[in-house]
PDB file of C-alpha atoms in Angstrom:
ATOM      1  CA  MET R   1      22.396   6.802  33.301  1.00 48.00           C
ATOM      2  CA  ARG R   2      19.700   9.444  33.180  1.00 49.00           C
ATOM      3  CA  ALA R   3      21.956  11.657  31.034  1.00 47.00           C
ATOM      4  CA  ALA R   4      22.546   8.795  28.586  1.00 47.00           C
ATOM      5  CA  ALA R   5      18.818   8.201  28.341  1.00 44.00           C
ATOM      6  CA  CYS R   6      18.261  11.895  27.554  1.00 44.00           C
ATOM      7  CA  VAL R   7      20.881  11.797  24.805  1.00 39.00           C
ATOM      8  CA  PHE R   8      19.249   8.692  23.314  1.00 35.00           C
ATOM      9  CA  THR R   9      15.865  10.431  23.348  1.00 38.00           C
ATOM     10  CA  LEU R  10      17.225  13.497  21.587  1.00 36.00           C
ATOM     11  CA  LEU R  11      18.961  11.427  18.911  1.00 38.00           C
ATOM     12  CA  PHE R  12      16.041   9.180  18.076  1.00 38.00           C
ATOM     13  CA  ALA R  13      12.989  11.329  18.772  1.00 37.00           C
ATOM     14  CA  PRO R  14      10.765  11.857  15.677  1.00 37.00           C
ATOM     15  CA  PRO R  15      11.188  15.223  13.960  1.00 37.00           C
ATOM     16  CA  ALA R  16       8.773  17.956  14.945  1.00 38.00           C
ATOM     17  CA  VAL R  17       6.065  18.698  12.394  1.00 37.00           C
ATOM     18  CA  ALA R  18       5.694  22.332  11.371  1.00 40.00           C
ATOM     19  CA  GLN R  19       2.216  23.663  12.046  1.00 48.00           C
ATOM     20  CA  GLY R  20       0.385  25.434   9.262  1.00 67.00           C
ATOM     21  CA  ASP R  21       3.071  24.860   6.612  1.00 81.00           C
ATOM     22  CA  PRO R  22       1.649  26.504   3.455  1.00 81.00           C
ATOM     23  CA  ARG R  23       3.395  23.910   1.275  1.00 86.00           C
ATOM     24  CA  LEU R  24       0.989  21.299   2.664  1.00 89.00           C
ATOM     25  CA  ARG R  25      -2.442  22.191   1.311  1.00 87.00           C
ATOM     26  CA  SER R  26      -5.899  20.745   1.741  1.00 87.00           C
ATOM     27  CA  VAL R  27      -8.726  21.694  -0.607  1.00 85.00           C
ATOM     28  CA  PRO R  28     -12.326  20.501  -0.845  1.00 83.00           C
ATOM     29  CA  TYR R  29     -13.093  18.254  -3.797  1.00 83.00           C
ATOM     30  CA  VAL R  30     -15.446  20.001  -6.208  1.00 79.00           C
ATOM     31  CA  ALA R  31     -16.626  18.143  -9.296  1.00 74.00           C
ATOM     32  CA  GLU R  32     -15.940  19.971 -12.588  1.00 71.00           C
ATOM     33  CA  ALA R  33     -13.528  22.378 -10.858  1.00 79.00           C
ATOM     34  CA  VAL R  34      -9.900  23.006 -11.848  1.00 83.00           C
ATOM     35  CA  THR R  35      -7.306  23.017  -9.069  1.00 87.00           C
ATOM     36  CA  VAL R  36      -3.971  24.812  -9.579  1.00 89.00           C
ATOM     37  CA  LEU R  37      -0.841  22.920  -8.483  1.00 92.00           C
ATOM     38  CA  LYS R  38       2.529  24.696  -8.503  1.00 93.00           C
ATOM     39  CA  VAL R  39       5.705  22.621  -8.229  1.00 94.00           C
ATOM     40  CA  VAL R  40       9.397  23.571  -8.378  1.00 93.00           C
ATOM     41  CA  PRO R  41      11.579  21.601 -10.839  1.00 94.00           C
ATOM     42  CA  GLY R  42      13.764  19.191  -8.895  1.00 94.00           C
ATOM     43  CA  PHE R  43      10.984  18.657  -6.352  1.00 95.00           C
ATOM     44  CA  VAL R  44       8.009  16.299  -6.287  1.00 95.00           C
ATOM     45  CA  ALA R  45       4.478  16.999  -5.095  1.00 95.00           C
ATOM     46  CA  THR R  46       2.118  14.377  -3.719  1.00 95.00           C
ATOM     47  CA  VAL R  47      -1.597  14.565  -4.486  1.00 94.00           C
ATOM     48  CA  VAL R  48      -3.594  12.701  -1.845  1.00 93.00           C
ATOM     49  CA  LEU R  49      -6.935  11.326  -2.969  1.00 91.00           C
ATOM     50  CA  SER R  50      -9.596   9.588  -0.926  1.00 89.00           C
ATOM     51  CA  PRO R  51      -8.432   6.211   0.485  1.00 88.00           C
ATOM     52  CA  ASP R  52     -11.573   4.575  -0.877  1.00 86.00           C
ATOM     53  CA  GLU R  53     -10.709   5.181  -4.554  1.00 90.00           C
ATOM     54  CA  GLN R  54      -8.260   3.817  -7.117  1.00 90.00           C
ATOM     55  CA  VAL R  55      -6.695   5.669 -10.045  1.00 91.00           C
ATOM     56  CA  GLU R  56      -7.783   4.166 -13.362  1.00 89.00           C
ATOM     57  CA  SER R  57      -6.244   6.543 -15.900  1.00 90.00           C
ATOM     58  CA  ILE R  58      -3.967   9.610 -16.074  1.00 91.00           C
ATOM     59  CA  ALA R  59      -3.751  11.931 -19.092  1.00 91.00           C
ATOM     60  CA  VAL R  60      -1.073  14.650 -19.077  1.00 92.00           C
ATOM     61  CA  GLY R  61      -1.272  17.477 -21.602  1.00 89.00           C
ATOM     62  CA  ASN R  62       2.516  17.806 -21.969  1.00 91.00           C
ATOM     63  CA  SER R  63       4.038  14.509 -20.833  1.00 90.00           C
ATOM     64  CA  ALA R  64       7.489  15.570 -22.052  1.00 93.00           C
ATOM     65  CA  ALA R  65       7.587  18.381 -19.471  1.00 93.00           C
ATOM     66  CA  TRP R  66       5.656  16.778 -16.593  1.00 95.00           C
ATOM     67  CA  GLU R  67       5.637  13.320 -15.018  1.00 95.00           C
ATOM     68  CA  VAL R  68       2.535  12.156 -13.158  1.00 94.00           C
ATOM     69  CA  THR R  69       2.407   8.648 -11.704  1.00 94.00           C
ATOM     70  CA  ALA R  70       0.129   6.809  -9.285  1.00 92.00           C
ATOM     71  CA  SER R  71       1.197   5.002  -6.117  1.00 91.00           C
ATOM     72  CA  LYS R  72       0.759   1.261  -5.807  1.00 89.00           C
ATOM     73  CA  SER R  73      -2.152   1.868  -3.475  1.00 88.00           C
ATOM     74  CA  GLY R  74      -3.847   3.908  -6.212  1.00 88.00           C
ATOM     75  CA  ASP R  75      -4.907   6.770  -3.955  1.00 90.00           C
ATOM     76  CA  HIS R  76      -1.812   8.994  -4.297  1.00 92.00           C
ATOM     77  CA  LEU R  77      -0.285  10.803  -7.270  1.00 94.00           C
ATOM     78  CA  PHE R  78       3.335  11.910  -7.612  1.00 96.00           C
ATOM     79  CA  VAL R  79       3.810  15.017  -9.749  1.00 95.00           C
ATOM     80  CA  ARG R  80       7.216  16.152 -11.073  1.00 96.00           C
ATOM     81  CA  PRO R  81       7.980  19.028 -13.459  1.00 95.00           C
ATOM     82  CA  LEU R  82      10.753  17.928 -15.829  1.00 94.00           C
ATOM     83  CA  THR R  83      11.190  21.255 -17.633  1.00 91.00           C
ATOM     84  CA  PRO R  84      11.203  24.729 -16.027  1.00 92.00           C
ATOM     85  CA  GLY R  85       8.563  27.261 -17.003  1.00 90.00           C
ATOM     86  CA  VAL R  86       6.023  24.884 -18.536  1.00 91.00           C
ATOM     87  CA  THR R  87       2.304  24.947 -17.722  1.00 90.00           C
ATOM     88  CA  THR R  88      -0.010  22.105 -18.676  1.00 90.00           C
ATOM     89  CA  ASN R  89      -2.978  20.153 -17.339  1.00 91.00           C
ATOM     90  CA  VAL R  90      -3.634  16.629 -16.137  1.00 91.00           C
ATOM     91  CA  GLU R  91      -6.911  14.742 -16.062  1.00 90.00           C
ATOM     92  CA  VAL R  92      -7.154  11.945 -13.514  1.00 91.00           C
ATOM     93  CA  VAL R  93      -9.990   9.419 -13.523  1.00 89.00           C
ATOM     94  CA  THR R  94     -10.513   7.123 -10.554  1.00 89.00           C
ATOM     95  CA  ASP R  95     -13.150   4.477  -9.978  1.00 88.00           C
ATOM     96  CA  THR R  96     -15.324   7.104  -8.256  1.00 87.00           C
ATOM     97  CA  ARG R  97     -14.201  10.630  -9.252  1.00 88.00           C
ATOM     98  CA  HIS R  98     -12.647  12.827 -11.944  1.00 89.00           C
ATOM     99  CA  TYR R  99      -9.930  15.339 -11.050  1.00 89.00           C
ATOM    100  CA  SER R 100      -8.766  18.262 -13.215  1.00 88.00           C
ATOM    101  CA  LEU R 101      -5.495  19.954 -12.286  1.00 90.00           C
ATOM    102  CA  LEU R 102      -3.600  22.838 -13.861  1.00 91.00           C
ATOM    103  CA  LEU R 103       0.120  22.173 -13.406  1.00 93.00           C
ATOM    104  CA  GLN R 104       2.428  25.171 -13.192  1.00 91.00           C
ATOM    105  CA  SER R 105       6.206  24.966 -12.983  1.00 92.00           C
ATOM    106  CA  THR R 106       7.449  27.630 -10.584  1.00 91.00           C
ATOM    107  CA  VAL R 107      10.652  28.716  -8.815  1.00 90.00           C
ATOM    108  CA  GLU R 108      12.055  28.196  -5.321  1.00 88.00           C
ATOM    109  CA  GLY R 109      10.744  30.792  -2.919  1.00 86.00           C
ATOM    110  CA  ASP R 110       7.298  30.952  -4.520  1.00 87.00           C
ATOM    111  CA  PRO R 111       4.877  30.964  -1.541  1.00 86.00           C
ATOM    112  CA  GLU R 112       2.387  28.991  -3.641  1.00 86.00           C
ATOM    113  CA  ALA R 113       4.814  26.113  -4.329  1.00 90.00           C
ATOM    114  CA  THR R 114       3.256  22.881  -3.058  1.00 92.00           C
ATOM    115  CA  PHE R 115       4.729  19.687  -1.583  1.00 94.00           C
ATOM    116  CA  GLN R 116       1.426  18.004  -0.773  1.00 94.00           C
ATOM    117  CA  LEU R 117      -2.096  18.630  -2.041  1.00 92.00           C
ATOM    118  CA  ARG R 118      -4.834  16.751  -0.215  1.00 91.00           C
ATOM    119  CA  PHE R 119      -8.386  16.582  -1.555  1.00 88.00           C
ATOM    120  CA  ASP R 120     -11.067  16.590   1.123  1.00 85.00           C
ATOM    121  CA  THR R 121     -13.921  14.475  -0.219  1.00 78.00           C
ATOM    122  CA  ALA R 122     -16.005  14.566   2.968  1.00 71.00           C
ATOM    123  CA  PRO R 123     -19.396  16.290   2.748  1.00 59.00           C
ATOM    124  CA  ALA R 124     -18.859  20.022   3.007  1.00 49.00           C
ATOM    125  CA  ALA R 125     -19.558  21.537   6.412  1.00 48.00           C
ATOM    126  CA  ALA R 126     -20.766  25.076   6.914  1.00 43.00           C
ATOM    127  CA  PRO R 127     -17.810  27.351   6.065  1.00 48.00           C
ATOM    128  CA  ALA R 128     -16.194  29.379   8.841  1.00 49.00           C
ATOM    129  CA  ALA R 129     -16.169  32.430   6.589  1.00 49.00           C
ATOM    130  CA  GLU R 130     -19.601  32.953   5.121  1.00 49.00           C
ATOM    131  CA  PRO R 131     -19.813  34.118   1.510  1.00 50.00           C
ATOM    132  CA  VAL R 132     -21.960  37.050   0.542  1.00 49.00           C
ATOM    133  CA  ARG R 133     -25.605  36.022   0.493  1.00 48.00           C
ATOM    134  CA  ALA R 134     -26.792  38.369  -2.175  1.00 45.00           C
ATOM    135  CA  VAL R 135     -29.172  36.452  -4.390  1.00 45.00           C
ATOM    136  CA  GLY R 136     -30.637  38.805  -6.963  1.00 50.00           C
ATOM    137  CA  MET R 137     -28.048  41.507  -6.191  1.00 62.00           C
ATOM    138  CA  PRO R 138     -25.407  41.497  -8.936  1.00 73.00           C
ATOM    139  CA  GLY R 139     -22.017  42.905  -8.073  1.00 78.00           C
ATOM    140  CA  ARG R 140     -19.037  44.468  -9.769  1.00 87.00           C
ATOM    141  CA  TYR R 141     -15.482  44.523  -8.463  1.00 91.00           C
ATOM    142  CA  ARG R 142     -12.747  47.068  -7.916  1.00 91.00           C
ATOM    143  CA  LEU R 143      -9.399  45.580  -8.987  1.00 91.00           C
ATOM    144  CA  SER R 144      -6.024  46.576  -7.548  1.00 92.00           C
ATOM    145  CA  GLY R 145      -2.500  45.202  -7.496  1.00 90.00           C
ATOM    146  CA  SER R 146      -0.337  43.517 -10.113  1.00 90.00           C
ATOM    147  CA  ARG R 147      -1.826  43.084 -13.578  1.00 89.00           C
ATOM    148  CA  LEU R 148       0.164  39.844 -13.900  1.00 88.00           C
ATOM    149  CA  ALA R 149      -2.020  38.160 -11.271  1.00 89.00           C
ATOM    150  CA  ARG R 150      -5.470  39.689 -11.715  1.00 90.00           C
ATOM    151  CA  PRO R 151      -8.213  38.786 -14.216  1.00 91.00           C
ATOM    152  CA  VAL R 152      -9.090  41.054 -17.120  1.00 91.00           C
ATOM    153  CA  ALA R 153     -12.740  41.019 -15.967  1.00 91.00           C
ATOM    154  CA  ILE R 154     -14.705  39.891 -12.900  1.00 92.00           C
ATOM    155  CA  SER R 155     -18.389  40.147 -11.980  1.00 91.00           C
ATOM    156  CA  ASP R 156     -21.126  38.127 -10.314  1.00 90.00           C
ATOM    157  CA  ASP R 157     -24.851  37.525 -10.684  1.00 87.00           C
ATOM    158  CA  GLY R 158     -25.491  37.390  -6.947  1.00 85.00           C
ATOM    159  CA  GLU R 159     -24.913  33.625  -6.779  1.00 87.00           C
ATOM    160  CA  ARG R 160     -21.781  32.899  -8.812  1.00 89.00           C
ATOM    161  CA  THR R 161     -18.626  34.822  -9.658  1.00 92.00           C
ATOM    162  CA  GLN R 162     -17.431  34.958 -13.268  1.00 92.00           C
ATOM    163  CA  LEU R 163     -13.817  35.705 -14.189  1.00 92.00           C
ATOM    164  CA  MET R 164     -12.033  36.141 -17.483  1.00 91.00           C
ATOM    165  CA  PHE R 165      -8.265  35.827 -17.948  1.00 89.00           C
ATOM    166  CA  ASP R 166      -6.106  36.585 -20.940  1.00 86.00           C
ATOM    167  CA  ALA R 167      -5.869  33.461 -23.113  1.00 81.00           C
ATOM    168  CA  SER R 168      -2.079  33.383 -22.802  1.00 81.00           C
ATOM    169  CA  ALA R 169      -1.983  34.162 -19.067  1.00 81.00           C
ATOM    170  CA  THR R 170      -0.906  31.773 -16.330  1.00 84.00           C
ATOM    171  CA  LEU R 171      -3.776  31.293 -13.903  1.00 85.00           C
ATOM    172  CA  PRO R 172      -3.104  32.534 -10.355  1.00 86.00           C
ATOM    173  CA  ALA R 173      -4.084  30.838  -7.137  1.00 86.00           C
ATOM    174  CA  ILE R 174      -7.333  32.434  -5.926  1.00 89.00           C
ATOM    175  CA  TYR R 175      -8.332  33.003  -2.304  1.00 89.00           C
ATOM    176  CA  ALA R 176     -11.516  34.393  -0.754  1.00 88.00           C
ATOM    177  CA  ARG R 177     -10.877  36.818   2.123  1.00 85.00           C
ATOM    178  CA  ASP R 178     -13.465  37.564   4.805  1.00 79.00           C
ATOM    179  CA  ALA R 179     -13.886  40.695   6.915  1.00 75.00           C
ATOM    180  CA  GLN R 180     -11.467  39.347   9.562  1.00 75.00           C
ATOM    181  CA  GLY R 181      -8.744  38.814   6.961  1.00 76.00           C
ATOM    182  CA  HIS R 182      -9.025  35.020   6.940  1.00 80.00           C
ATOM    183  CA  GLU R 183      -8.347  33.467   3.539  1.00 82.00           C
ATOM    184  CA  THR R 184      -9.839  30.359   1.952  1.00 83.00           C
ATOM    185  CA  LEU R 185      -8.461  28.745  -1.206  1.00 83.00           C
ATOM    186  CA  VAL R 186     -11.274  28.551  -3.774  1.00 86.00           C
ATOM    187  CA  SER R 187     -11.772  26.266  -6.749  1.00 83.00           C
ATOM    188  CA  MET R 188     -13.258  27.265 -10.073  1.00 85.00           C
ATOM    189  CA  ARG R 189     -14.589  25.564 -13.181  1.00 87.00           C
ATOM    190  CA  ARG R 190     -14.407  26.547 -16.809  1.00 86.00           C
ATOM    191  CA  ASP R 191     -17.494  27.425 -18.835  1.00 84.00           C
ATOM    192  CA  GLN R 192     -16.294  28.150 -22.388  1.00 82.00           C
ATOM    193  CA  ASP R 193     -14.144  31.302 -22.070  1.00 84.00           C
ATOM    194  CA  VAL R 194     -15.276  32.118 -18.524  1.00 89.00           C
ATOM    195  CA  TRP R 195     -14.048  30.747 -15.198  1.00 90.00           C
ATOM    196  CA  VAL R 196     -16.798  30.313 -12.608  1.00 91.00           C
ATOM    197  CA  ILE R 197     -16.653  30.240  -8.806  1.00 90.00           C
ATOM    198  CA  ASP R 198     -19.924  28.828  -7.480  1.00 89.00           C
ATOM    199  CA  ARG R 199     -20.149  31.408  -4.690  1.00 88.00           C
ATOM    200  CA  VAL R 200     -19.888  35.139  -4.178  1.00 89.00           C
ATOM    201  CA  TRP R 201     -17.301  36.511  -1.761  1.00 89.00           C
ATOM    202  CA  PRO R 202     -16.712  40.134  -0.697  1.00 90.00           C
ATOM    203  CA  ARG R 203     -13.019  40.057  -1.627  1.00 91.00           C
ATOM    204  CA  TYR R 204     -10.728  37.872  -3.711  1.00 94.00           C
ATOM    205  CA  VAL R 205      -6.932  37.667  -3.562  1.00 92.00           C
ATOM    206  CA  PHE R 206      -4.937  36.510  -6.599  1.00 91.00           C
ATOM    207  CA  ARG R 207      -1.355  35.250  -6.207  1.00 88.00           C
ATOM    208  CA  LEU R 208       1.031  34.358  -9.014  1.00 84.00           C
ATOM    209  CA  GLY R 209       4.577  33.934  -7.764  1.00 79.00           C
ATOM    210  CA  ALA R 210       5.547  37.239  -6.147  1.00 82.00           C
ATOM    211  CA  ALA R 211       2.692  39.078  -7.900  1.00 86.00           C
ATOM    212  CA  THR R 212      -0.454  39.769  -5.856  1.00 89.00           C
ATOM    213  CA  ALA R 213      -3.750  41.428  -6.759  1.00 92.00           C
ATOM    214  CA  GLU R 214      -7.148  41.905  -5.139  1.00 93.00           C
ATOM    215  CA  ALA R 215     -10.758  42.292  -6.222  1.00 93.00           C
ATOM    216  CA  LYS R 216     -13.211  44.000  -3.824  1.00 92.00           C
ATOM    217  CA  ARG R 217     -16.931  43.554  -4.412  1.00 90.00           C
ATOM    218  CA  VAL R 218     -19.067  46.650  -4.913  1.00 84.00           C
ATOM    219  CA  THR R 219     -22.840  46.138  -5.091  1.00 68.00           C
ATOM    220  CA  GLN R 220     -24.363  47.714  -8.178  1.00 57.00           C
TER     221      GLN R 220
END
């Protein structure tokens, strides 16, 4: 009897949840920031919004290549690439917030491919990895790694980091790395031809598919 009970438990126990799966991402909500979302054709990604908001409108740049729909509850989005190799954007307006996402179709095996993207709308707590506190001390950066992933220019004014990418380039995912090697996904906003990160970090990591690059801050 005990053996039968054990078999029953094994057959009907809930599946174990993988810890730290990189395909399940959580990012802080930042107004006027663009968040990159990479999805593999044939797969769907879920964008989780705050449970206290409802989607009011969705505008997709290339609706022939991407499908973006809202759940009945109004606080989830389902994102599907319909055509391989197409990048576009989507603007989502809810009853309380505005979300800007850059959608990139990618390939299986891409470590940046996402199944779930959750926006954390709670008030920001003090970050575990402190950015450089260098007000009034502008910095330049030493770039290394693949030219496919890195910006054509990067600098900061001591408070914000400015990046420029080639107009035809696909934007990489950008991470800040602290002295212990811990990485934090960062968001950025567009200001005309410049992308702005509203902090200064000692090192940035850029990932675009298998291509990786780094930018290390050097105080002027």
